[in-house]
Coordinates of C-alpha atoms and ligand atoms in Angstrom, one line a residue:
M24 CA 80.8 115.6 58.7
I25 CA 84.5 114.6 58.3
Q26 CA 86.6 117.8 58.0
T27 CA 90.3 117.6 58.0
L28 CA 92.5 120.7 58.3
R29 CA 96.0 121.3 57.1
E30 CA 96.7 124.0 59.6
N31 CA 97.1 123.6 63.3
P32 CA 94.5 125.4 65.5
Q33 CA 96.0 128.5 67.0
D34 CA 95.2 127.7 70.6
A35 CA 96.7 124.2 70.5
E36 CA 99.9 123.8 72.4
I37 CA 100.3 120.0 72.4
D38 CA 100.3 117.5 69.6
S39 CA 97.3 115.5 70.6
H40 CA 95.2 118.7 70.7
K41 CA 96.4 119.8 67.3
L42 CA 95.7 116.4 65.8
L43 CA 92.2 115.9 67.4
V44 CA 91.1 119.2 65.7
R45 CA 93.0 118.7 62.4
A46 CA 91.7 115.2 62.0
G47 CA 88.1 116.3 62.6
I48 CA 87.7 114.2 65.8
V49 CA 86.4 117.2 67.8
K50 CA 85.4 120.8 67.1
K51 CA 85.8 123.6 69.5
L52 CA 82.6 125.4 70.4
A53 CA 84.1 127.8 73.0
G54 CA 86.9 127.8 75.5
G55 CA 86.9 124.4 77.2
L56 CA 83.9 123.2 75.3
Y57 CA 84.0 120.7 72.4
T58 CA 81.7 118.9 70.1
Y59 CA 82.6 115.3 69.4
L60 CA 82.2 115.0 65.7
P61 CA 81.2 111.6 64.2
L62 CA 84.7 110.2 64.3
G63 CA 85.3 111.5 67.9
T64 CA 82.0 110.2 69.1
R65 CA 82.9 106.7 67.8
S66 CA 86.2 106.7 69.8
L67 CA 84.6 108.1 72.9
K68 CA 81.9 105.4 72.8
K69 CA 84.5 102.7 72.3
V70 CA 86.4 103.9 75.4
E71 CA 83.1 104.1 77.2
R72 CA 82.2 100.5 76.2
I73 CA 85.6 99.2 77.5
V74 CA 85.1 101.1 80.8
R75 CA 81.5 99.7 81.1
E76 CA 82.5 96.1 80.4
E77 CA 85.3 96.2 82.9
M78 CA 83.1 97.9 85.6
D79 CA 80.4 95.3 85.0
R80 CA 83.0 92.5 85.2
A81 CA 84.3 93.9 88.5
G82 CA 80.7 93.6 89.9
A83 CA 79.9 97.3 89.8
L84 CA 76.3 98.3 89.0
E85 CA 75.5 101.1 86.5
I86 CA 73.3 104.0 87.6
V87 CA 72.6 107.5 86.2
M88 CA 72.4 110.3 88.7
P89 CA 71.2 113.9 88.0
I90 CA 73.8 116.4 86.8
L91 CA 71.8 119.1 88.6
Q92 CA 72.7 118.6 92.3
P93 CA 70.8 120.4 95.1
A94 CA 72.9 122.8 97.1
E95 CA 71.6 121.2 100.3
L96 CA 73.6 118.1 99.6
W97 CA 76.8 120.1 99.3
K98 CA 76.0 122.1 102.4
Q99 CA 75.6 118.9 104.3
S100 CA 79.2 117.8 103.5
G101 CA 80.6 121.3 103.9
R102 CA 81.7 121.4 100.2
W103 CA 79.3 124.1 99.1
E104 CA 81.9 126.4 100.6
S105 CA 85.1 124.5 100.0
M106 CA 84.6 123.7 96.4
G107 CA 84.9 127.5 95.7
P108 CA 84.6 129.0 92.3
G109 CA 85.6 125.7 90.6
M110 CA 82.0 124.5 90.9
F111 CA 79.3 125.8 88.5
R112 CA 76.2 126.9 90.4
V113 CA 72.8 127.6 89.0
T114 CA 69.5 128.9 90.5
D115 CA 66.0 127.8 89.4
R116 CA 63.0 130.1 89.2
G117 CA 62.1 129.3 92.8
E118 CA 65.5 130.6 93.9
H119 CA 66.7 127.0 94.7
E120 CA 70.4 126.6 94.2
Y121 CA 72.1 123.7 92.5
S122 CA 75.6 122.7 91.3
L123 CA 76.4 121.2 87.9
A124 CA 78.0 118.0 89.0
P125 CA 81.8 118.4 89.3
T126 CA 81.8 114.9 91.0
A127 CA 79.1 113.0 92.9
E128 CA 80.1 111.8 96.4
E129 CA 77.3 113.7 98.0
T130 CA 74.6 112.6 95.6
V131 CA 75.6 108.9 95.7
T132 CA 75.8 108.8 99.5
E133 CA 72.3 110.3 99.7
V134 CA 71.0 107.7 97.3
V135 CA 72.7 104.7 98.9
R136 CA 71.9 105.6 102.5
N137 CA 68.2 105.6 101.6
I138 CA 68.4 102.1 100.1
V139 CA 71.0 100.2 102.1
S140 CA 70.1 99.5 105.7
S141 CA 71.7 96.1 106.5
Y142 CA 75.1 94.5 106.3
R143 CA 73.3 92.0 104.1
Q144 CA 73.1 94.6 101.3
L145 CA 76.8 95.3 101.4
P146 CA 79.3 95.5 99.7
V147 CA 78.0 97.5 96.8
T148 CA 79.8 99.5 94.1
V149 CA 77.8 101.7 91.8
Y150 CA 79.1 103.7 88.8
Q151 CA 77.9 106.1 86.1
I152 CA 79.4 107.4 82.9
H153 CA 78.2 110.9 82.8
W154 CA 79.1 114.5 82.1
K155 CA 81.0 116.5 84.7
F156 CA 81.5 120.3 84.9
R157 CA 84.4 122.2 86.4
D158 CA 85.1 125.9 86.0
E159 CA 88.8 125.2 85.5
I160 CA 91.1 128.3 86.0
R161 CA 92.8 127.5 82.8
P162 CA 90.9 125.2 80.5
R163 CA 93.4 124.0 77.9
F164 CA 95.0 121.2 75.9
G165 CA 91.7 120.4 74.3
L166 CA 89.9 117.5 76.0
M167 CA 92.6 117.2 78.7
R168 CA 91.3 120.0 80.8
S169 CA 87.9 121.1 79.6
K170 CA 85.0 122.7 81.4
E171 CA 82.7 119.8 80.5
F172 CA 84.0 116.3 80.3
L173 CA 82.9 112.7 80.4
M174 CA 83.8 110.9 83.5
K175 CA 83.3 107.4 84.8
D176 CA 82.7 107.8 88.5
A177 CA 82.3 104.8 90.8
Y178 CA 81.6 104.6 94.5
S179 CA 82.0 101.6 96.8
F180 CA 80.2 101.1 100.1
D181 CA 81.5 98.5 102.6
V182 CA 81.0 97.3 106.1
T183 CA 84.6 97.8 107.4
M184 CA 87.9 99.4 106.5
E185 CA 89.3 96.0 105.5
A186 CA 86.3 95.2 103.3
A187 CA 86.7 98.6 101.7
D188 CA 90.3 97.7 100.8
R189 CA 89.0 94.7 98.8
S190 CA 86.6 96.9 96.9
Y191 CA 89.5 99.3 96.2
M192 CA 91.7 96.5 94.9
A193 CA 88.9 95.3 92.6
M194 CA 88.7 98.7 91.0
F195 CA 92.5 99.0 90.9
E196 CA 92.6 95.8 88.9
A197 CA 89.8 96.8 86.6
Y198 CA 91.6 100.1 85.9
K199 CA 94.7 98.2 84.8
R200 CA 92.6 96.2 82.4
I201 CA 90.7 99.2 81.1
F202 CA 93.8 101.2 80.1
A203 CA 95.5 98.2 78.6
R204 CA 92.5 97.5 76.5
C205 CA 92.5 101.1 75.3
G206 CA 96.0 100.5 74.1
L207 CA 97.4 102.8 76.8
K208 CA 100.5 102.3 78.9
A209 CA 99.2 103.7 82.2
Y210 CA 101.1 103.5 85.4
P211 CA 99.5 103.4 88.9
V212 CA 101.2 106.1 91.0
E213 CA 100.9 106.6 94.7
A214 CA 99.0 109.7 95.5
D215 CA 98.2 111.6 98.7
T216 CA 95.4 110.0 100.8
G217 CA 94.4 113.1 102.7
D218 CA 93.2 112.2 106.1
I219 CA 92.9 108.5 105.5
G220 CA 96.6 107.6 105.4
G221 CA 97.9 104.3 104.2
K222 CA 98.5 103.2 100.6
F223 CA 95.0 103.6 99.2
S224 CA 95.1 106.4 96.7
H225 CA 96.5 105.8 93.3
E226 CA 96.5 107.9 90.2
F227 CA 96.8 106.2 86.8
H228 CA 99.2 108.2 84.6
V229 CA 100.1 108.1 81.0
L230 CA 103.6 109.2 80.6
A231 CA 104.0 112.1 78.2
E232 CA 106.2 115.2 77.9
A233 CA 102.9 117.2 77.6
G234 CA 101.6 115.9 81.0
E235 CA 100.7 118.5 83.6
D236 CA 101.8 116.3 86.6
G237 CA 105.2 115.4 87.8
I238 CA 105.9 111.8 88.9
A239 CA 108.8 110.4 90.8
F240 CA 109.9 107.0 89.5
C241 CA 112.4 104.6 90.8
E242 CA 113.4 102.4 87.9
T243 CA 115.2 100.1 90.3
C244 CA 112.4 99.1 92.6
G245 CA 109.3 100.3 90.7
Y246 CA 108.3 102.9 93.3
A247 CA 106.1 105.6 91.6
A248 CA 104.5 108.5 93.3
N249 CA 103.2 111.9 92.3
L250 CA 105.2 114.9 93.4
E251 CA 102.8 115.8 96.2
K252 CA 103.3 112.4 97.8
A253 CA 106.8 111.3 96.7
E254 CA 109.3 110.7 99.5
R255 CA 113.0 110.7 99.4
K256 CA 115.8 109.5 101.6
S257 CA 118.2 112.3 102.3
A258 CA 121.7 112.0 103.6
N259 CA 122.3 114.3 106.6
R260 CA 124.9 116.9 105.8
N261 CA 128.2 116.8 107.7
D262 CA 129.7 120.1 107.0
A263 CA 133.0 121.3 108.5
P264 CA 132.7 123.3 111.7
C265 CA 132.3 127.0 111.3
P266 CA 133.2 130.1 113.3
P267 CA 130.4 131.9 115.3
Y268 CA 127.7 133.4 113.2
E269 CA 128.0 137.0 112.0
E270 CA 125.4 139.5 110.8
I271 CA 125.9 141.0 107.4
P272 CA 123.8 143.8 105.8
T273 CA 122.0 142.8 102.6
P274 CA 120.1 146.0 101.8
G275 CA 117.4 145.7 99.2
A276 CA 118.1 142.0 98.5
R277 CA 114.9 140.1 99.1
T278 CA 115.2 136.8 97.3
I279 CA 117.8 134.1 97.8
S280 CA 119.3 134.8 94.4
E281 CA 119.5 138.5 95.1
V282 CA 121.2 137.9 98.4
A283 CA 123.6 135.3 96.8
K284 CA 124.5 137.8 94.1
F285 CA 125.0 140.5 96.6
M286 CA 127.3 138.3 98.8
G287 CA 129.1 136.8 95.8
V288 CA 128.3 133.2 96.8
D289 CA 126.1 130.5 95.2
G290 CA 122.7 129.5 96.5
S291 CA 123.7 126.1 98.1
A292 CA 124.8 127.6 101.4
F293 CA 121.3 129.2 101.9
V294 CA 118.6 128.0 104.1
K295 CA 115.1 129.0 102.9
S296 CA 112.9 129.9 105.9
L297 CA 109.1 130.4 105.6
V298 CA 106.5 131.0 108.2
Y299 CA 103.3 129.0 107.8
N300 CA 100.0 129.3 109.6
A301 CA 98.9 125.8 110.6
D302 CA 95.4 125.8 112.1
G303 CA 96.0 129.3 113.5
T304 CA 99.5 128.7 114.9
C305 CA 102.7 130.0 113.3
V306 CA 105.4 127.5 112.4
M307 CA 108.8 128.3 110.7
V308 CA 109.8 125.8 108.0
C309 CA 113.5 125.6 106.9
V310 CA 114.6 123.8 103.7
P311 CA 117.8 123.9 101.6
G312 CA 117.9 127.2 99.7
D313 CA 117.5 125.5 96.3
R314 CA 114.5 123.4 97.3
D315 CA 110.8 124.0 97.5
V316 CA 108.6 123.1 100.5
N317 CA 106.1 120.3 99.8
E318 CA 103.0 121.6 101.6
V319 CA 101.2 118.3 101.5
K320 CA 104.0 116.6 103.4
L321 CA 104.3 119.5 105.7
K322 CA 100.6 119.4 106.5
H323 CA 100.8 115.7 107.3
F324 CA 103.9 116.2 109.4
L325 CA 102.3 118.9 111.5
G326 CA 99.0 117.0 111.6
A327 CA 97.3 120.3 110.5
K328 CA 93.8 120.5 109.1
K329 CA 94.5 123.9 107.4
L330 CA 97.9 125.1 106.2
E331 CA 98.8 128.3 104.4
L332 CA 101.6 130.8 104.3
A333 CA 101.3 133.2 107.2
D334 CA 100.2 136.8 106.4
G335 CA 102.7 139.6 106.6
E336 CA 101.7 140.8 110.0
S337 CA 101.9 137.3 111.6
V338 CA 105.3 136.7 109.9
F339 CA 106.6 139.9 111.5
K340 CA 105.2 139.0 114.9
A341 CA 106.7 135.5 114.8
A342 CA 110.2 136.3 113.4
G343 CA 110.7 140.0 114.0
A344 CA 111.3 140.8 110.3
N345 CA 109.4 140.7 107.0
A346 CA 109.5 137.7 104.7
G347 CA 112.8 137.8 102.9
S348 CA 114.8 138.4 106.1
V349 CA 113.3 135.6 108.2
G350 CA 115.5 132.9 109.7
P351 CA 115.7 130.2 112.4
V352 CA 118.2 131.9 114.7
N353 CA 116.5 133.7 117.6
P354 CA 113.1 134.5 116.1
A355 CA 111.2 137.3 117.9
D356 CA 108.7 134.8 119.3
A357 CA 111.0 132.6 121.4
S358 CA 108.4 129.8 121.5
L359 CA 108.0 129.7 117.7
R360 CA 108.2 126.0 116.5
I361 CA 110.9 125.5 113.9
V362 CA 110.7 122.4 111.6
C363 CA 113.5 121.6 109.3
D364 CA 114.2 119.4 106.3
L365 CA 116.3 116.4 107.1
E366 CA 118.9 117.2 104.6
L367 CA 119.9 120.2 106.7
K368 CA 120.8 118.0 109.7
G369 CA 124.5 118.6 110.3
A370 CA 124.5 121.7 108.1
K371 CA 127.1 124.3 109.2
G372 CA 128.3 127.5 107.6
C373 CA 124.7 128.3 106.4
I374 CA 123.4 131.7 105.4
V375 CA 120.0 132.5 106.9
G376 CA 117.7 135.6 107.3
A377 CA 118.7 137.6 110.4
N378 CA 115.1 138.3 111.6
K379 CA 116.0 141.9 111.1
D380 CA 115.0 143.6 107.8
G381 CA 117.9 144.0 105.4
Y382 CA 120.2 141.6 107.2
H383 CA 121.4 138.0 107.0
L384 CA 123.6 135.8 109.1
K385 CA 126.5 133.8 107.9
H386 CA 128.4 130.9 109.5
V387 CA 125.2 129.5 111.0
D388 CA 125.4 126.0 112.5
L389 CA 121.8 124.9 112.6
A390 CA 122.2 122.5 115.5
R391 CA 124.4 124.9 117.5
D392 CA 122.6 128.1 116.8
C393 CA 118.9 127.2 116.5
R394 CA 116.3 125.7 118.7
I395 CA 115.0 122.8 116.7
A396 CA 113.5 119.8 118.6
E397 CA 114.8 116.4 117.8
G398 CA 111.5 115.3 116.4
D399 CA 111.2 118.3 114.1
W400 CA 113.5 117.1 111.4
A401 CA 111.6 115.5 108.5
D402 CA 111.5 115.1 104.8
L403 CA 109.6 118.3 103.8
V404 CA 110.6 119.1 100.2
I405 CA 109.4 118.4 96.7
V406 CA 111.6 115.6 95.3
R407 CA 113.6 116.2 92.2
D408 CA 115.5 114.3 89.6
G409 CA 118.3 112.2 91.1
D410 CA 116.9 112.2 94.7
I411 CA 117.3 108.9 96.5
C412 CA 114.4 106.5 96.6
A413 CA 113.1 106.0 100.1
K414 CA 112.3 102.4 99.4
C415 CA 115.5 101.1 97.8
G416 CA 118.2 103.8 98.1
K417 CA 118.7 104.2 94.3
P418 CA 118.3 107.5 92.4
M419 CA 114.8 108.4 91.1
V420 CA 113.8 110.2 87.9
I421 CA 111.1 112.7 87.5
K422 CA 108.7 112.2 84.5
R423 CA 105.7 114.0 83.3
G424 CA 102.3 112.3 83.3
I425 CA 98.7 112.8 82.3
E426 CA 96.3 111.6 85.0
V427 CA 93.6 109.5 83.3
G428 CA 92.2 107.9 86.5
H429 CA 92.2 108.0 90.2
V430 CA 91.2 105.4 92.8
F431 CA 90.7 106.7 96.4
K432 CA 89.7 105.2 99.7
L433 CA 87.5 107.8 101.3
G434 CA 86.8 106.2 104.7
T435 CA 83.8 107.7 106.4
K436 CA 84.1 111.3 105.4
Y437 CA 80.8 111.4 103.5
T438 CA 79.0 108.5 105.2
D439 CA 79.5 110.3 108.5
A440 CA 78.3 113.6 107.1
F441 CA 75.2 111.9 105.6
K442 CA 74.7 109.4 108.5
A443 CA 74.9 106.5 106.0
L444 CA 74.4 103.7 108.6
Y445 CA 73.7 100.0 108.3
K446 CA 72.8 97.4 110.8
T447 CA 75.5 94.8 111.6
S448 CA 74.7 91.1 112.1
D449 CA 74.3 91.8 115.9
L450 CA 71.9 94.6 115.1
K451 CA 74.3 97.4 116.0
E452 CA 74.4 100.6 113.9
S453 CA 77.7 101.2 112.0
T454 CA 78.9 103.6 109.4
M455 CA 79.5 102.5 105.8
V456 CA 83.1 102.8 104.5
M457 CA 83.4 104.4 101.1
G458 CA 85.8 104.5 98.2
C459 CA 85.6 106.6 95.0
Y460 CA 87.0 105.9 91.6
G461 CA 87.2 108.2 88.6
I462 CA 88.3 107.9 85.0
G463 CA 88.4 110.8 82.6
V464 CA 86.8 109.1 79.6
S465 CA 87.2 112.1 77.3
R466 CA 90.7 112.8 78.6
T467 CA 91.6 109.1 78.0
V468 CA 90.7 109.5 74.3
Q469 CA 93.2 112.4 74.0
A470 CA 95.8 110.6 76.1
V471 CA 95.7 107.8 73.6
V472 CA 96.5 110.3 70.8
E473 CA 99.2 111.9 72.9
Q474 CA 100.8 108.5 73.4
S475 CA 100.3 107.3 69.8
H476 CA 101.0 109.6 66.9
D477 CA 103.7 110.6 64.5
K478 CA 104.4 113.6 62.2
D479 CA 101.7 112.5 59.8
G480 CA 98.9 112.1 62.3
I481 CA 97.2 109.9 64.8
I482 CA 98.0 106.2 65.1
W483 CA 94.8 104.7 66.8
P484 CA 95.1 101.4 68.6
A485 CA 92.6 99.2 66.9
A486 CA 90.3 98.9 70.0
V487 CA 89.5 102.6 70.2
A488 CA 89.9 103.8 66.6
P489 CA 86.8 105.5 65.1
Y490 CA 87.0 102.9 62.3
Q491 CA 89.5 100.1 62.2
V492 CA 89.9 100.1 58.5
C493 CA 89.7 102.7 55.8
I494 CA 89.2 101.6 52.2
C495 CA 90.7 104.2 49.9
L496 CA 88.7 103.8 46.8
L497 CA 90.7 105.5 44.1
D498 CA 88.5 105.2 41.1
P499 CA 84.9 105.4 42.4
G500 CA 83.7 106.0 38.8
V501 CA 84.9 102.6 37.5
T502 CA 82.2 100.1 38.2
E503 CA 84.4 97.0 38.6
V504 CA 86.7 98.8 41.1
A505 CA 83.7 100.2 43.1
E506 CA 82.2 96.7 43.3
I507 CA 85.4 95.2 44.6
A508 CA 85.6 97.9 47.3
G509 CA 81.9 97.3 48.1
R510 CA 82.4 93.6 48.5
L511 CA 85.5 94.1 50.7
E512 CA 83.5 96.5 52.9
A513 CA 80.7 94.0 53.3
E514 CA 83.0 91.1 54.1
L515 CA 84.8 93.1 56.8
E516 CA 81.5 94.3 58.3
A517 CA 80.4 90.7 58.4
M518 CA 83.5 89.9 60.4
G519 CA 82.6 92.6 62.9
I520 CA 85.3 95.0 61.7
D521 CA 84.5 98.7 61.5
V522 CA 85.2 100.0 58.1
I523 CA 84.8 103.3 56.3
V524 CA 85.1 103.8 52.5
D525 CA 86.7 107.0 51.2
D526 CA 84.8 107.4 48.0
R527 CA 85.3 111.1 47.7
A528 CA 86.3 112.5 44.3
E529 CA 89.7 113.5 45.6
R530 CA 93.2 112.7 44.4
P531 CA 94.9 109.6 45.8
G532 CA 97.4 111.8 47.6
V533 CA 94.7 113.6 49.5
K534 CA 93.0 110.4 50.5
F535 CA 96.3 108.9 51.8
K536 CA 97.2 112.0 53.7
D537 CA 93.7 112.1 55.4
A538 CA 93.9 108.4 56.2
D539 CA 97.2 108.9 57.9
L540 CA 96.1 112.1 59.7
I541 CA 92.9 110.4 61.0
G542 CA 95.0 107.4 61.8
F543 CA 92.9 104.3 60.9
P544 CA 94.8 101.3 62.0
V545 CA 94.7 99.6 58.6
R546 CA 94.4 101.2 55.1
A547 CA 93.3 99.2 52.1
V548 CA 93.8 100.8 48.7
V549 CA 91.4 99.7 45.9
G550 CA 92.2 101.3 42.6
A551 CA 92.2 100.3 38.9
K552 CA 96.0 100.5 38.6
G553 CA 96.5 98.4 41.8
L554 CA 94.0 95.8 40.7
A555 CA 95.8 95.5 37.3
N556 CA 99.1 95.1 39.1
G557 CA 98.2 92.4 41.7
G558 CA 95.2 93.4 43.7
V559 CA 94.5 95.4 46.9
E560 CA 97.2 97.1 48.8
I561 CA 97.0 96.9 52.6
K562 CA 99.1 98.6 55.2
R563 CA 99.2 99.1 58.9
R564 CA 99.2 102.7 60.0
D565 CA 102.0 102.0 62.5
Q566 CA 104.2 100.4 60.0
D567 CA 106.0 101.9 57.0
K568 CA 105.5 101.5 53.3
S569 CA 108.1 98.6 53.1
Q570 CA 105.7 96.4 55.0
M571 CA 102.8 97.1 52.7
Q572 CA 101.1 93.9 51.4
M573 CA 99.5 93.2 48.1
C574 CA 96.7 90.6 48.1
A575 CA 94.1 89.3 45.8
P576 CA 90.7 90.9 46.3
S577 CA 89.2 87.6 47.5
E578 CA 91.9 87.3 50.2
A579 CA 92.0 90.9 51.3
A580 CA 89.4 90.7 54.1
A581 CA 91.2 87.8 55.8
A582 CA 94.5 89.5 55.5
I583 CA 93.2 92.7 57.0
A584 CA 91.6 90.8 59.9
R585 CA 95.0 89.2 60.5
M586 CA 96.7 92.5 60.4
L587 CA 94.3 94.0 62.8
G588 CA 94.8 91.1 65.2
E589 CA 98.5 91.9 65.2
A590 CA 97.8 95.6 65.7
M591 CA 95.4 95.1 68.6
P592 CA 96.9 96.0 72.0
Ligands
LIG29 P1 93.3 117.2 87.8 O1 94.3 117.0 88.9 O2 93.9 116.8 86.4 O3 92.6 118.5 87.8 P2 91.5 115.9 89.5 O4 92.4 115.1 90.4 O5 90.9 117.1 89.9 O6 92.2 116.1 88.1 P3 89.5 113.8 89.8 O7 88.6 114.6 90.7 O8 90.3 112.8 90.4 O9 90.4 114.8 89.0 O10 88.6 113.3 88.6 C1 88.7 112.0 88.0 C2 89.3 112.1 86.6 O11 88.6 113.0 85.8 C3 90.7 112.5 86.5 O12 91.6 111.4 86.8 C4 90.8 113.0 85.1 O13 91.1 111.9 84.2 C5 89.5 113.5 84.8 N1 89.4 115.0 84.8 C6 89.4 115.8 85.9 N2 89.3 117.1 85.5 C7 89.2 117.1 84.2 C8 89.0 118.1 83.2 N3 88.9 119.4 83.6 N4 88.9 117.8 81.9 C9 88.9 116.5 81.5 N5 89.1 115.5 82.4 C10 89.2 115.8 83.7
LIG30 MG1 92.7 113.2 90.9

């Protein structure tokens, strides 16, 4: 059941996906669905074991909840609707509807509320390591974004917000240990907390070019936040005064680059104006022409529950023109609220839409010509490379990351919906405070490969390698050689080291190539020629040939154990 391939699979875009398939770790069944072959299953189980040990160490209790979740639970939280098409739904023969678990906040809250009734039973954190299902718009990158994946999901229940912070920190620390033990360098990164606020949502990211998420990093002070959340300090502009604004026809030019081209100027003088619908009320948002609105920040700033771009009709009603000609100077609706990115404070000589189709205004001084309230200037854009760190004032860099875990303080969102109450010491009823904590166990396996490989194949960290040692037996037909390999295998196993013997009737070159491709941390070569020349040849996968060691067969096991110890993360 070990099948290595010389060719890359056609649908694989990133190295780790190519290598997992080529090394026979996983096999694709259909889009977003994979079989973990024997090698892959071993690595998956090893990651799982590390996760389990650290959850247990942090005091969490393992449970297993049904994957089939009754629709009623989702209806109670309101997520039967809001999860949308991303959730797989099935119906039984009695016409009862269920979801295939994409996550389990509803289920766990229903379970815990029926068991816990007193403050004496709190705090409690439960977890499971179980399959999750999501109908991803674009399943891709192998195990990174699949339709079915293994997740560790934990949920904490506490008496107060402060107590919940302690449960959160226990999980945060456990996550650091888990990823370090997997041989991964994973960074905790501040993420948006939704309605909760505060600093209690972190994603754990493995940095990689192939990562789907952007992260702002400040190498000076250590600030790290995902792009949804990342804040910047922006210097107000202080442009030279400009003459009164003037209308200019810009027929047919709809985008900023089209208008810029038409006017023969670059994009920096433009102000991008968009009309949003925030809980049913239109708001105009202005940002520098070369920037994008950060809708998460905007939503928080407006204190909106629901935020989306306004439809065409509403835009026309609010501004007096269609999107593309909208601007902050005299919109049709004189009471339209205009909020503006801080960088534009002091901006003069701007080009904005004229609120008249096919026209723009130039020489606009935002403070002079627009009605923007003093409190409506804020940081509203997505940060980019070189932006100034809000914490320390030094430039930030943007890196790509793979989200392997997420810790999140939920507050009482679900415990309110499910009336998960407990009795306090003075016999009053109070609502439990919750946190949820996920790790993509299968995604973590692939993140390890993405972080640790070279042109020849995978370089497994010893703790999660399918086997820690591969004995390449070069002359399986020669009894004496086979015996030495067999002895070495038994000695290593007795030391608790995972070992596989490649005794196939293949050429040495093929065996070496496969050992490198699969990426066993240590390779031991046992062959007639080697034994005649000094013994067993041992080499670490992450070191080159020059660091190969020769040792007597009787000393090989001890030498390998030493090598592995050095290779352990
Ligand atoms: P993403 O933003 O990558 O879609 P998410 O924020 O929706 O992930 P969570 O709900 O926080 O994911 O799930 C917890 C963990 O499960 C994630 O940190 C990630 O490691 C993993 N995960 C989520 N979706 C997938 C998927 N489709 N395939 C594999 N792992 C996944
Ligand atoms: Mg997440």
